[in-house]
mmCIF file of C-alpha atoms and ligand atoms in Angstrom:
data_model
loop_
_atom_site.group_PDB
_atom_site.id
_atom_site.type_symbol
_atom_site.label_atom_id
_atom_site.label_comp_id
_atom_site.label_asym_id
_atom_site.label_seq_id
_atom_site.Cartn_x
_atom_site.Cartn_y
_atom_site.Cartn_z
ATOM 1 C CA UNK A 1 86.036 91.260 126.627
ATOM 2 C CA UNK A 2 86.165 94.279 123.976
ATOM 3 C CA UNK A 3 84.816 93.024 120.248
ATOM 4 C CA UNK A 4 87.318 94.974 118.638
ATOM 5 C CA UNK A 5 86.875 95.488 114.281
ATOM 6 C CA UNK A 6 88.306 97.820 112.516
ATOM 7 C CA UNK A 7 89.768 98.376 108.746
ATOM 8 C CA UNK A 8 93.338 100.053 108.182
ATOM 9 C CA UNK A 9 94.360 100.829 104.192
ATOM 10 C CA UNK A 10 97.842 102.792 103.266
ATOM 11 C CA UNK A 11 98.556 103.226 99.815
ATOM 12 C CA UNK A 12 101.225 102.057 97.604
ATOM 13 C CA UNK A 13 104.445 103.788 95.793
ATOM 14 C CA UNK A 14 106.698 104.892 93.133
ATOM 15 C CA UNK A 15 109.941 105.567 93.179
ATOM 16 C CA UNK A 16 110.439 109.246 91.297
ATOM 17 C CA UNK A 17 113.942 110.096 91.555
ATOM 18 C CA UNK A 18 117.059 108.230 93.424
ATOM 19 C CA UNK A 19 116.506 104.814 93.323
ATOM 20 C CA UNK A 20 119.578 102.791 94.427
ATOM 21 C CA UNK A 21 121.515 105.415 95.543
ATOM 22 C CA UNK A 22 119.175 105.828 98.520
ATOM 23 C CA UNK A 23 120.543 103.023 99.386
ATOM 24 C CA UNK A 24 124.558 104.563 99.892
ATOM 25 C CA UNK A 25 123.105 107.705 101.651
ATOM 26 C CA UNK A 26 121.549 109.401 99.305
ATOM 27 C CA UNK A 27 118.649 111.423 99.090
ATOM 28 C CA UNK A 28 115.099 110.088 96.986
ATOM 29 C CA UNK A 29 111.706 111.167 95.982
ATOM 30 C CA UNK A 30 108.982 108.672 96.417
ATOM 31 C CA UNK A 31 105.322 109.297 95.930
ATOM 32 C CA UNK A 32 102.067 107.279 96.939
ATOM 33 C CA UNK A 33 99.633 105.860 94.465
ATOM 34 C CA UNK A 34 96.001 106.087 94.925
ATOM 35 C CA UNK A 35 95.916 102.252 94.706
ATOM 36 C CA UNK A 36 95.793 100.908 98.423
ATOM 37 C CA UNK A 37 96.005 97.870 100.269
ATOM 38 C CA UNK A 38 93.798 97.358 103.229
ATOM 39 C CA UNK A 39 94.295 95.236 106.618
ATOM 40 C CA UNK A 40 90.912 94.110 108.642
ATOM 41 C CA UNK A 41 91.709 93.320 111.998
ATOM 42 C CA UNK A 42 89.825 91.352 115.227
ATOM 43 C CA UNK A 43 90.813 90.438 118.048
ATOM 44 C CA UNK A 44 89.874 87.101 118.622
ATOM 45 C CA UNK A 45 89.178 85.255 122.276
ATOM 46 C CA UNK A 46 91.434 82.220 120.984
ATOM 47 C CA UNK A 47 95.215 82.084 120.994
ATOM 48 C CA UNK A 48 95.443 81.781 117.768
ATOM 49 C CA UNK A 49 95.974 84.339 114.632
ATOM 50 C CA UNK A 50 93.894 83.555 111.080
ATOM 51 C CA UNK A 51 95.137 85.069 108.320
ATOM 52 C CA UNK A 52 93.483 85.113 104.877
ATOM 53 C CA UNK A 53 95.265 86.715 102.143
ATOM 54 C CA UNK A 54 93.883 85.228 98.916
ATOM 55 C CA UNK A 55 95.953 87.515 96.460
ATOM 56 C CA UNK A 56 98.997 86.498 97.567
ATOM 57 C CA UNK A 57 97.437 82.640 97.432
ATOM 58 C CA UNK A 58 96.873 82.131 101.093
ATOM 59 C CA UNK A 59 93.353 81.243 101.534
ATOM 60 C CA UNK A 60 93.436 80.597 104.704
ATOM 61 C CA UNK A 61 96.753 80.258 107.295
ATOM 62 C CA UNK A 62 96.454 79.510 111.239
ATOM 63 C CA UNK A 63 98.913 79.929 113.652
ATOM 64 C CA UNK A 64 99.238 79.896 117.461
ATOM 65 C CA UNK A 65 100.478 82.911 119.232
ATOM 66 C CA UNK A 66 102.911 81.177 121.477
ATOM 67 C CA UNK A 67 104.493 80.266 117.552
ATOM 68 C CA UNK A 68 105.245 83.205 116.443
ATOM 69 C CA UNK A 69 108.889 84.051 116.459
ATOM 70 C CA UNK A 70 109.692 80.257 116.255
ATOM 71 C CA UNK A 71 108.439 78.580 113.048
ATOM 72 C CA UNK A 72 109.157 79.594 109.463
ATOM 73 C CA UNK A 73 106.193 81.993 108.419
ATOM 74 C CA UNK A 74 104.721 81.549 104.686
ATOM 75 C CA UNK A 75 105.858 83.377 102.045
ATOM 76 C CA UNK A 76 102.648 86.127 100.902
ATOM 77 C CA UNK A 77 102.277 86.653 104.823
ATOM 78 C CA UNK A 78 106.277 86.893 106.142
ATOM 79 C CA UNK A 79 105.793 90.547 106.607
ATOM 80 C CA UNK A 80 102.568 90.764 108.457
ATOM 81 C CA UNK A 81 103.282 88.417 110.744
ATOM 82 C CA UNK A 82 106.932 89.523 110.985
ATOM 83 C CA UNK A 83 105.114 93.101 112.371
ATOM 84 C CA UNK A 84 103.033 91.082 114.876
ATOM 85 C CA UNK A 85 105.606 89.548 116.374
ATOM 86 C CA UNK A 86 107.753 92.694 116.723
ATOM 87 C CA UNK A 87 104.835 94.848 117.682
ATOM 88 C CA UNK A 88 103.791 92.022 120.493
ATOM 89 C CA UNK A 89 107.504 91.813 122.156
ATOM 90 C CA UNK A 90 107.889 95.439 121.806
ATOM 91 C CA UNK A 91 104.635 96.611 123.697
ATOM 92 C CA UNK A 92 104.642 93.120 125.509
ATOM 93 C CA UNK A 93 100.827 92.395 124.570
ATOM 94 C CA UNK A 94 99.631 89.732 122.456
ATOM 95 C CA UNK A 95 95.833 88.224 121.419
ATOM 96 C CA UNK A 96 94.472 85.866 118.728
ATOM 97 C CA UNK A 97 93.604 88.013 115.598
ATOM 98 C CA UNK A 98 91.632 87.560 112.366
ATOM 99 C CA UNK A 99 93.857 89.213 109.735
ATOM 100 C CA UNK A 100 92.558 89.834 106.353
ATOM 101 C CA UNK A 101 94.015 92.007 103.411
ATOM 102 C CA UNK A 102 92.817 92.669 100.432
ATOM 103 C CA UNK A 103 94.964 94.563 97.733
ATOM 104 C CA UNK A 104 93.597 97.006 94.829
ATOM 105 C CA UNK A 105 96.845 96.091 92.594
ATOM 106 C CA UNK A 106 98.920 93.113 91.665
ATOM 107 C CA UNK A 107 102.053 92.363 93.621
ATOM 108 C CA UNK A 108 103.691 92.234 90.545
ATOM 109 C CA UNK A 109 103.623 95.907 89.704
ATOM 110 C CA UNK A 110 106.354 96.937 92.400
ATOM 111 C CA UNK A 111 103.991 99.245 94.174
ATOM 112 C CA UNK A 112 105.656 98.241 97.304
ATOM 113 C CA UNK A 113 102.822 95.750 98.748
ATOM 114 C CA UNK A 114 104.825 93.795 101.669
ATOM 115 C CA UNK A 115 105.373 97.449 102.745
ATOM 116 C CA UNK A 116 102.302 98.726 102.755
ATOM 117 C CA UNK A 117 100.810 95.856 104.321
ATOM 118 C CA UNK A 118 103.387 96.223 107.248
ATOM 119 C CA UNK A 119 102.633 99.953 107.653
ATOM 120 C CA UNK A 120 98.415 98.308 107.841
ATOM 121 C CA UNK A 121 99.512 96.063 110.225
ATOM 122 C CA UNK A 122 101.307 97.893 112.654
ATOM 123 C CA UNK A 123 98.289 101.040 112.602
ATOM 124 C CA UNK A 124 95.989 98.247 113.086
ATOM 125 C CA UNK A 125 97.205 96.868 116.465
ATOM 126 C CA UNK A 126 98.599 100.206 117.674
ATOM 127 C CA UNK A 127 94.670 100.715 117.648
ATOM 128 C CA UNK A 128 93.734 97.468 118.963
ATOM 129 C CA UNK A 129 95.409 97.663 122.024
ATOM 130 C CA UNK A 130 95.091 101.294 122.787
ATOM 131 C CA UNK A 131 98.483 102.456 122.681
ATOM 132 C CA UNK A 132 99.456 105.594 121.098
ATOM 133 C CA UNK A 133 102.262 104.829 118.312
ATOM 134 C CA UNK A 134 103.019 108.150 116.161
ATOM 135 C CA UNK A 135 104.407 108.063 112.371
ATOM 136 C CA UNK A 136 107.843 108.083 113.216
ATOM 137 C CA UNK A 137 107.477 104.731 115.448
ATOM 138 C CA UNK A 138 105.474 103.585 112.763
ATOM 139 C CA UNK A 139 108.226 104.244 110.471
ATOM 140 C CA UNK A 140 110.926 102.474 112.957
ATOM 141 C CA UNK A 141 108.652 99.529 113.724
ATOM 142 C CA UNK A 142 107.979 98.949 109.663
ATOM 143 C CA UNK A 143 111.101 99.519 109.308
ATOM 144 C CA UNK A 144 112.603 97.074 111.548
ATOM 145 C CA UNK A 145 110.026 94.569 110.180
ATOM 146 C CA UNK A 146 110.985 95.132 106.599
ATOM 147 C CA UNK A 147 114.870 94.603 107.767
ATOM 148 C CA UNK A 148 114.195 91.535 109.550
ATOM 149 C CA UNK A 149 112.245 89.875 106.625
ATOM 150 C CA UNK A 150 113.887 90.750 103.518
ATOM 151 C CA UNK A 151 117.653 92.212 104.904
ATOM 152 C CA UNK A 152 117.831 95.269 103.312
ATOM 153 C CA UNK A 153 115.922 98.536 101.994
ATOM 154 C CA UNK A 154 116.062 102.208 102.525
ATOM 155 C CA UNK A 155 112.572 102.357 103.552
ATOM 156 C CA UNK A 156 111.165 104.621 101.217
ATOM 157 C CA UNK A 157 108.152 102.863 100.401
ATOM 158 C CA UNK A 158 106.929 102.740 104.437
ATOM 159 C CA UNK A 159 107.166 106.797 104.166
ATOM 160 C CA UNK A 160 104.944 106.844 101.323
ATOM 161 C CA UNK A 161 102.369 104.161 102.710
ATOM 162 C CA UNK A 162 102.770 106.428 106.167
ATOM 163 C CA UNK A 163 102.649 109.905 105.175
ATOM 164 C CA UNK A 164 101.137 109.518 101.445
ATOM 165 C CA UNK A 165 101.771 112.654 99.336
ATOM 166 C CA UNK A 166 105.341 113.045 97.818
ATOM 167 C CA UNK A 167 108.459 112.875 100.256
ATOM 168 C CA UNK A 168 112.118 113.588 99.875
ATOM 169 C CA UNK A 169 113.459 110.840 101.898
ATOM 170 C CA UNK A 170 116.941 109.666 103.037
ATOM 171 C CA UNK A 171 118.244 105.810 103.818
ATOM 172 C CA UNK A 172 116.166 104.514 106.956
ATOM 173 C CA UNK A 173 114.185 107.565 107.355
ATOM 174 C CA UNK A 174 117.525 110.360 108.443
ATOM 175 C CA UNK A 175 114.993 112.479 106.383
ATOM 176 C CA UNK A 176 111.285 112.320 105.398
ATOM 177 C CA UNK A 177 110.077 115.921 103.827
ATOM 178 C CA UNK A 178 106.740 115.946 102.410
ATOM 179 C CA UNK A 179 107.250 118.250 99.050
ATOM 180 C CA UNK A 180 104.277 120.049 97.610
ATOM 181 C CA UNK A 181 103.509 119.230 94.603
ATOM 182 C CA UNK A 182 100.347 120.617 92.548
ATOM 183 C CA UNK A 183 100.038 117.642 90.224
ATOM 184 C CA UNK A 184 102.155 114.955 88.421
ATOM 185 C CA UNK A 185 101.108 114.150 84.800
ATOM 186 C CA UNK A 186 102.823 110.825 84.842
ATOM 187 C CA UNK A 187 101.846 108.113 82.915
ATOM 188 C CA UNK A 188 103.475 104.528 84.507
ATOM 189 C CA UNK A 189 104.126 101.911 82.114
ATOM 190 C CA UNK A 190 104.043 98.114 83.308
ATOM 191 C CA UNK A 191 107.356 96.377 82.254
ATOM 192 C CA UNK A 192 105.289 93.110 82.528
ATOM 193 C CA UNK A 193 108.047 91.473 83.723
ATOM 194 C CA UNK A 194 108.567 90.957 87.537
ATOM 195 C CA UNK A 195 111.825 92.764 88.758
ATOM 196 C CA UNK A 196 113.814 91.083 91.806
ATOM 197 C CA UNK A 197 114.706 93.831 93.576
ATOM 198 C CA UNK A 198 116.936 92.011 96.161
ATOM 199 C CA UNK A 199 118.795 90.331 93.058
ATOM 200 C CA UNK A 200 119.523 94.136 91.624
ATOM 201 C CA UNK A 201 120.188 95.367 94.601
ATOM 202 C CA UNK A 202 122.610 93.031 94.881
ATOM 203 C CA UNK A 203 124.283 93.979 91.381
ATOM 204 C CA UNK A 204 124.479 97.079 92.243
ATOM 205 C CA UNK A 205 126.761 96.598 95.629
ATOM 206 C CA UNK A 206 128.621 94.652 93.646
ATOM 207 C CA UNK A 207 129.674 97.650 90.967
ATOM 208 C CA UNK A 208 130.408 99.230 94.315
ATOM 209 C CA UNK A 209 132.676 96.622 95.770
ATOM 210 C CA UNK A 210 134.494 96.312 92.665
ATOM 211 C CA UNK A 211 134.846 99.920 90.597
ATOM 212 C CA UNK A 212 134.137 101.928 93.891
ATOM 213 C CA UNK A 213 134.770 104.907 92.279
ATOM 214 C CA UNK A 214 132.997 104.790 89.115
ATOM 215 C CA UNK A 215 130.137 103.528 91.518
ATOM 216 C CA UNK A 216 130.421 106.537 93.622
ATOM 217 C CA UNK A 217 130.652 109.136 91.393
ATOM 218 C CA UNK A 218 127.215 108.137 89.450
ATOM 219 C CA UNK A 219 125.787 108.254 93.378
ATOM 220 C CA UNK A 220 126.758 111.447 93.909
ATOM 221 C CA UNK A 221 125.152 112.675 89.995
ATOM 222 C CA UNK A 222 122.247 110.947 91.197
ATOM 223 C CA UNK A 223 121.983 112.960 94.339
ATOM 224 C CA UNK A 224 122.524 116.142 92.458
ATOM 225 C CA UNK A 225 119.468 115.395 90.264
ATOM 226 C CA UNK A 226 117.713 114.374 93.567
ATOM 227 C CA UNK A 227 118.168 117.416 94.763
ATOM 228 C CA UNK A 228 117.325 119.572 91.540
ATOM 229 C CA UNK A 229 114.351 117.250 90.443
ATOM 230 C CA UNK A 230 112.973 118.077 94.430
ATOM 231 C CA UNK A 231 112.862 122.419 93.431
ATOM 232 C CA UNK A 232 112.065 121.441 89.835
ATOM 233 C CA UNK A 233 108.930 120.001 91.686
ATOM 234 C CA UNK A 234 107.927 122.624 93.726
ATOM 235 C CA UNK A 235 108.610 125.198 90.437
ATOM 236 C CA UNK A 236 106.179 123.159 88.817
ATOM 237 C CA UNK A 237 108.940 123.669 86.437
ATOM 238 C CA UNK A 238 107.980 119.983 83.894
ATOM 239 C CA UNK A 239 110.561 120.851 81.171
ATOM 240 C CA UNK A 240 113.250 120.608 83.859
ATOM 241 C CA UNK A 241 111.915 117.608 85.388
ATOM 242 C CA UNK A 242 111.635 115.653 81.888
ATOM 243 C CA UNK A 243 115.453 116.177 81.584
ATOM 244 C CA UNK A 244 116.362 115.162 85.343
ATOM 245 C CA UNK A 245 114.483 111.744 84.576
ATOM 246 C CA UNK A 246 116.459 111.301 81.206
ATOM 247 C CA UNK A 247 119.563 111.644 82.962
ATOM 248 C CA UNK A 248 118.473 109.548 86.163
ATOM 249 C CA UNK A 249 117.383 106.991 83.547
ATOM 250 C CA UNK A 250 121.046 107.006 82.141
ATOM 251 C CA UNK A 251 122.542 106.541 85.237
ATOM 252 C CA UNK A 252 120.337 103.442 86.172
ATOM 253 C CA UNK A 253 121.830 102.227 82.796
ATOM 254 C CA UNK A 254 125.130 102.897 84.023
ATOM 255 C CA UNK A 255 124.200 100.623 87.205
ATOM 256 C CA UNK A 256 123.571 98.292 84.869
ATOM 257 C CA UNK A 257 119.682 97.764 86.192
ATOM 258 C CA UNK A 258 117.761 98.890 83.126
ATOM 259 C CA UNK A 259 116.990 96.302 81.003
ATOM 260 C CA UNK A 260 115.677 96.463 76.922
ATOM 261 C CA UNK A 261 111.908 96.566 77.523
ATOM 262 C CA UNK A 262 111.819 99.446 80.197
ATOM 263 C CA UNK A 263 114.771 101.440 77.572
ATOM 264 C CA UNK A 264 112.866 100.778 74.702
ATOM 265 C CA UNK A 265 109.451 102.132 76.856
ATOM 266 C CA UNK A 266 111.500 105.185 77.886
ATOM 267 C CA UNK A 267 112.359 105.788 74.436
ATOM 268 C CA UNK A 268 109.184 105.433 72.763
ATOM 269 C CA UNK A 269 107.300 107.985 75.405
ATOM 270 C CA UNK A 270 109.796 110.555 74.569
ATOM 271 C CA UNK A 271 109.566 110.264 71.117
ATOM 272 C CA UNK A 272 105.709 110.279 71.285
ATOM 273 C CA UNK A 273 105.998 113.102 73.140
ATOM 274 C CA UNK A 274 107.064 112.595 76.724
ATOM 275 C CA UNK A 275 108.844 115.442 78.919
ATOM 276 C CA UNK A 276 111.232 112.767 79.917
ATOM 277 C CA UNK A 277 111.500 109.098 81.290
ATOM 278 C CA UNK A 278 112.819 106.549 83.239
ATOM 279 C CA UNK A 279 112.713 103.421 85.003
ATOM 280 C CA UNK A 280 110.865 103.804 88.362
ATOM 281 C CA UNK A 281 112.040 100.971 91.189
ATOM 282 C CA UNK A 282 114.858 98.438 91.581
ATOM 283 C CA UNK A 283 115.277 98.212 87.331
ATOM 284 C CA UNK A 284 115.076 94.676 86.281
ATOM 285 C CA UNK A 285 111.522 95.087 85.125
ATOM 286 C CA UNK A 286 108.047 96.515 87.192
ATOM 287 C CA UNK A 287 107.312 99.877 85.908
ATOM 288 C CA UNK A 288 108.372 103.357 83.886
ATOM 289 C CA UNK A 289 107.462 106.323 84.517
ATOM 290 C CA UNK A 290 106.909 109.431 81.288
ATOM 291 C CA UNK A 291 106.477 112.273 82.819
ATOM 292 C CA UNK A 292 103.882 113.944 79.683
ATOM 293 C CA UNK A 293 102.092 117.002 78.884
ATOM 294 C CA UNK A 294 98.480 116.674 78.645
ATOM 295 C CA UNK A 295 98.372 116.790 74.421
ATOM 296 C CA UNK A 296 100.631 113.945 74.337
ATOM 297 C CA UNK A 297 99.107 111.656 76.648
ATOM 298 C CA UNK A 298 97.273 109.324 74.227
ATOM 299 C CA UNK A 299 100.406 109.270 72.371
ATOM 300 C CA UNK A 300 102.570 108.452 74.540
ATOM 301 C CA UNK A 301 100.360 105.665 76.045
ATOM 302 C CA UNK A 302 99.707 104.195 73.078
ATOM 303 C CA UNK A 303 103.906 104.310 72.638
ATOM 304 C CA UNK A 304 104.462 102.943 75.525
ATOM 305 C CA UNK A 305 101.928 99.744 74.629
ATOM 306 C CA UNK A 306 103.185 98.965 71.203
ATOM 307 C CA UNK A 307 106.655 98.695 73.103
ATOM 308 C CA UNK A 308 105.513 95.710 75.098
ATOM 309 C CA UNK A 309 103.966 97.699 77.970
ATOM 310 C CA UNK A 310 100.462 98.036 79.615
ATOM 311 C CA UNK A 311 99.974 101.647 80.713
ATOM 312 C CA UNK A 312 98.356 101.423 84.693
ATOM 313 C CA UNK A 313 95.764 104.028 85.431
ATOM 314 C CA UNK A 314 97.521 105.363 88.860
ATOM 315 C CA UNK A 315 97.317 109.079 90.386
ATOM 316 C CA UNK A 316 99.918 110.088 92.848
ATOM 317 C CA UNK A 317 100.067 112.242 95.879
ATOM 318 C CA UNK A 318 97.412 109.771 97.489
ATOM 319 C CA UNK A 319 96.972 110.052 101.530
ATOM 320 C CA UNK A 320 99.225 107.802 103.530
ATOM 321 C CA UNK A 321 97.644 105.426 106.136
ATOM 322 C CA UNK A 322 94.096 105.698 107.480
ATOM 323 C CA UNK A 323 91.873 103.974 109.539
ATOM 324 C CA UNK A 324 88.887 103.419 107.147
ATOM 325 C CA UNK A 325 86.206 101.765 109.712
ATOM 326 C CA UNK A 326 86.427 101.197 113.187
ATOM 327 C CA UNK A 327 83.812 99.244 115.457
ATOM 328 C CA UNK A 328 84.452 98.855 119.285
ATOM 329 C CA UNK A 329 81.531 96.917 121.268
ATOM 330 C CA UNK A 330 81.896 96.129 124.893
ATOM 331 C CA UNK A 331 80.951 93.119 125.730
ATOM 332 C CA UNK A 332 80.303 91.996 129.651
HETATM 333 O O1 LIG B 401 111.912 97.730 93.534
HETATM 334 P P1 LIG B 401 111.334 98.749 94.415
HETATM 335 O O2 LIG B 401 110.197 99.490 93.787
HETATM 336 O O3 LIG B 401 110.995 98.247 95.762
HETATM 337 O O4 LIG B 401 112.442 99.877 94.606
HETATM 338 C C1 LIG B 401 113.694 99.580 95.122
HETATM 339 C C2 LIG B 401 114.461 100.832 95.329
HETATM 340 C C3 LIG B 401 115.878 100.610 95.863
HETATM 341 O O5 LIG B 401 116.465 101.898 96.038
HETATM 342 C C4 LIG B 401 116.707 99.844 94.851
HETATM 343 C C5 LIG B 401 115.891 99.863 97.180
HETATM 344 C C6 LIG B 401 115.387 100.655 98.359
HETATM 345 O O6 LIG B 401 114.923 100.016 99.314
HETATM 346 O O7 LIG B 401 115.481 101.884 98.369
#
């Protein structure tokens, strides 16, 4: 029997430029965040899979392999075990596991957890059983776990945990182009309030349904800033990027998925000195984003506080998934 360890960690997102509209075929920007979630995976000699995953509240959760696929799977651990079943039926294995994540940031912040945690788990067994699985099946395995569990999504948030750095991405991966980008001086301001992306997601195909047009034609500005914000990234060129968020920002507005706290955030960072600003994410509440110049940075943080935010310490551009430690013993 092989005594198999080993320790997968992918990082989490934000959303830069195109949220919603990714969603109706447009293009986005996405970039990973240095704060990661990891996945430590055994197989077991029992035909059963442990999960602990204290953070989101499960302590400890057992359940038999021949179960999966057939009962209703907790809430914090839907995803993860979601990818083992898919990943089992799809390369017809299956084994008991010990599953254990651990997360370096809140679920609350919108940093795309469930995804990353997906992206762990499917790099994890595509190493425990030996079989070769590149980023792009990643990407369609994740991906197909993420629509299974929650219905919808673009997927932009399994590029980032996969390939890390900062990607121009279409709906369901059509397109994932890393971009190269030197540095972001972004400073991401917590909403503290937790935003329901499904709900605003929701909102937001409604506007569609009903005033198609109106609907359409802020997709297709949204695209065009997309597209702009993606050379105004490569340029380096900040002043240009400041103004695509403004204007991005307004258009989420128009979507009607802004809400007071993340305006009045947005606001306050420009005035203290922000290039430009804008919700980052679904809207609703999670984070902001203020794209700053170094001079203003303890300006615009302290801005951003006194208007009801907390300022997370993130950096962006982080690596995608990794296998951190990996023990194999043979055992007779
Ligand atoms: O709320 P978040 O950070 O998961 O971002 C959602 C972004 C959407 O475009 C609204 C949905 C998606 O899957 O692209």
């Amino acid at each position: 029997m092989t005594n198999h360890t080993l320790t997968v960690s992918a990082p989490g997102k934000l959303m830069l430029f195109g949220e919603h509209a990714v969603l109706y075929g447009k293009p986005c920007i996405v970039t990973a965040v240095d704060q990661r979630i990891r996945l430590k995976a055994k197989i077991i000699n029992r035909e059963i899979i442990n999960i602990s995953a204290p953070q989101v509240g499960i302590k400890k959760y057992t359940i038999k392999v021949s179960d999966l696929g057939k009962v209703e799977y907790p809430k914090g651990v839907k995803f993860l075990l979601k990818a083992v079943e898919i990943f089992f039926k799809k390369y017809k294995v299956g084994s008991g596991l010990d599953l254990e994540t651990k997360s370096e940031f809140s679920s609350l912040f919108g940093f795309g957890s469930s995804s990353a945690v997906t992206v762990c788990a499917v790099k994890a067994l595509s190493k425990l059983f030996d079989i070769e699985v590149d980023n792009k099946s990643l990407f369609d395995i994740a991906y197909q776990t993420v629509l299974s569990v929650q219905g919808v999504g673009s997927g932009f948030d399994l590029a980032a945990a996969i390939w890390g750095g900062t990607i121009f991405f279409e709906n369901g991966g059509k397109k994932i182009e890393p971009i190269n980008v030197n540095n972001l001086p972004i400073v991401v301001g917590y909403s503290g309030i937790k935003a329901d992306t499904a709900t605003l997601v929701k909102r937001v195909a409604g506007l569609h349904k009903k005033e198609r047009e109106k609907a359409d034609k802020i997709f297709n500005s949204i695209e065009k800033i997309v597209k702009q914000a993606k050379l105004a990234l490569e340029d380096t060129n900040y002043f240009k990027l400041g103004e695509l968020m403004d204007q991005n920002h307004t258009l989420l507005q128009k979507l009607a998925v802004s809400i007071p706290r993340l305006d009045s955030m947005a606001v306050s960072a420009k005035e203290a000195g922000a290039f430009g600003a804008k919700l980052s994410g679904a809207g609703g509440g999670d984070c902001m984003i203020a794209l700053t110049p170094d001079k203003s940075v303890r300006k615009v943080k302290k801005a951003i506080k006194n208007a009801g935010g907390v300022v997370l310490n993130v950096k962006f551009n982080a690596e995608g998934v990794k296998i951190t430690y990996d023990k194999s013993k043979n055992e007779s």
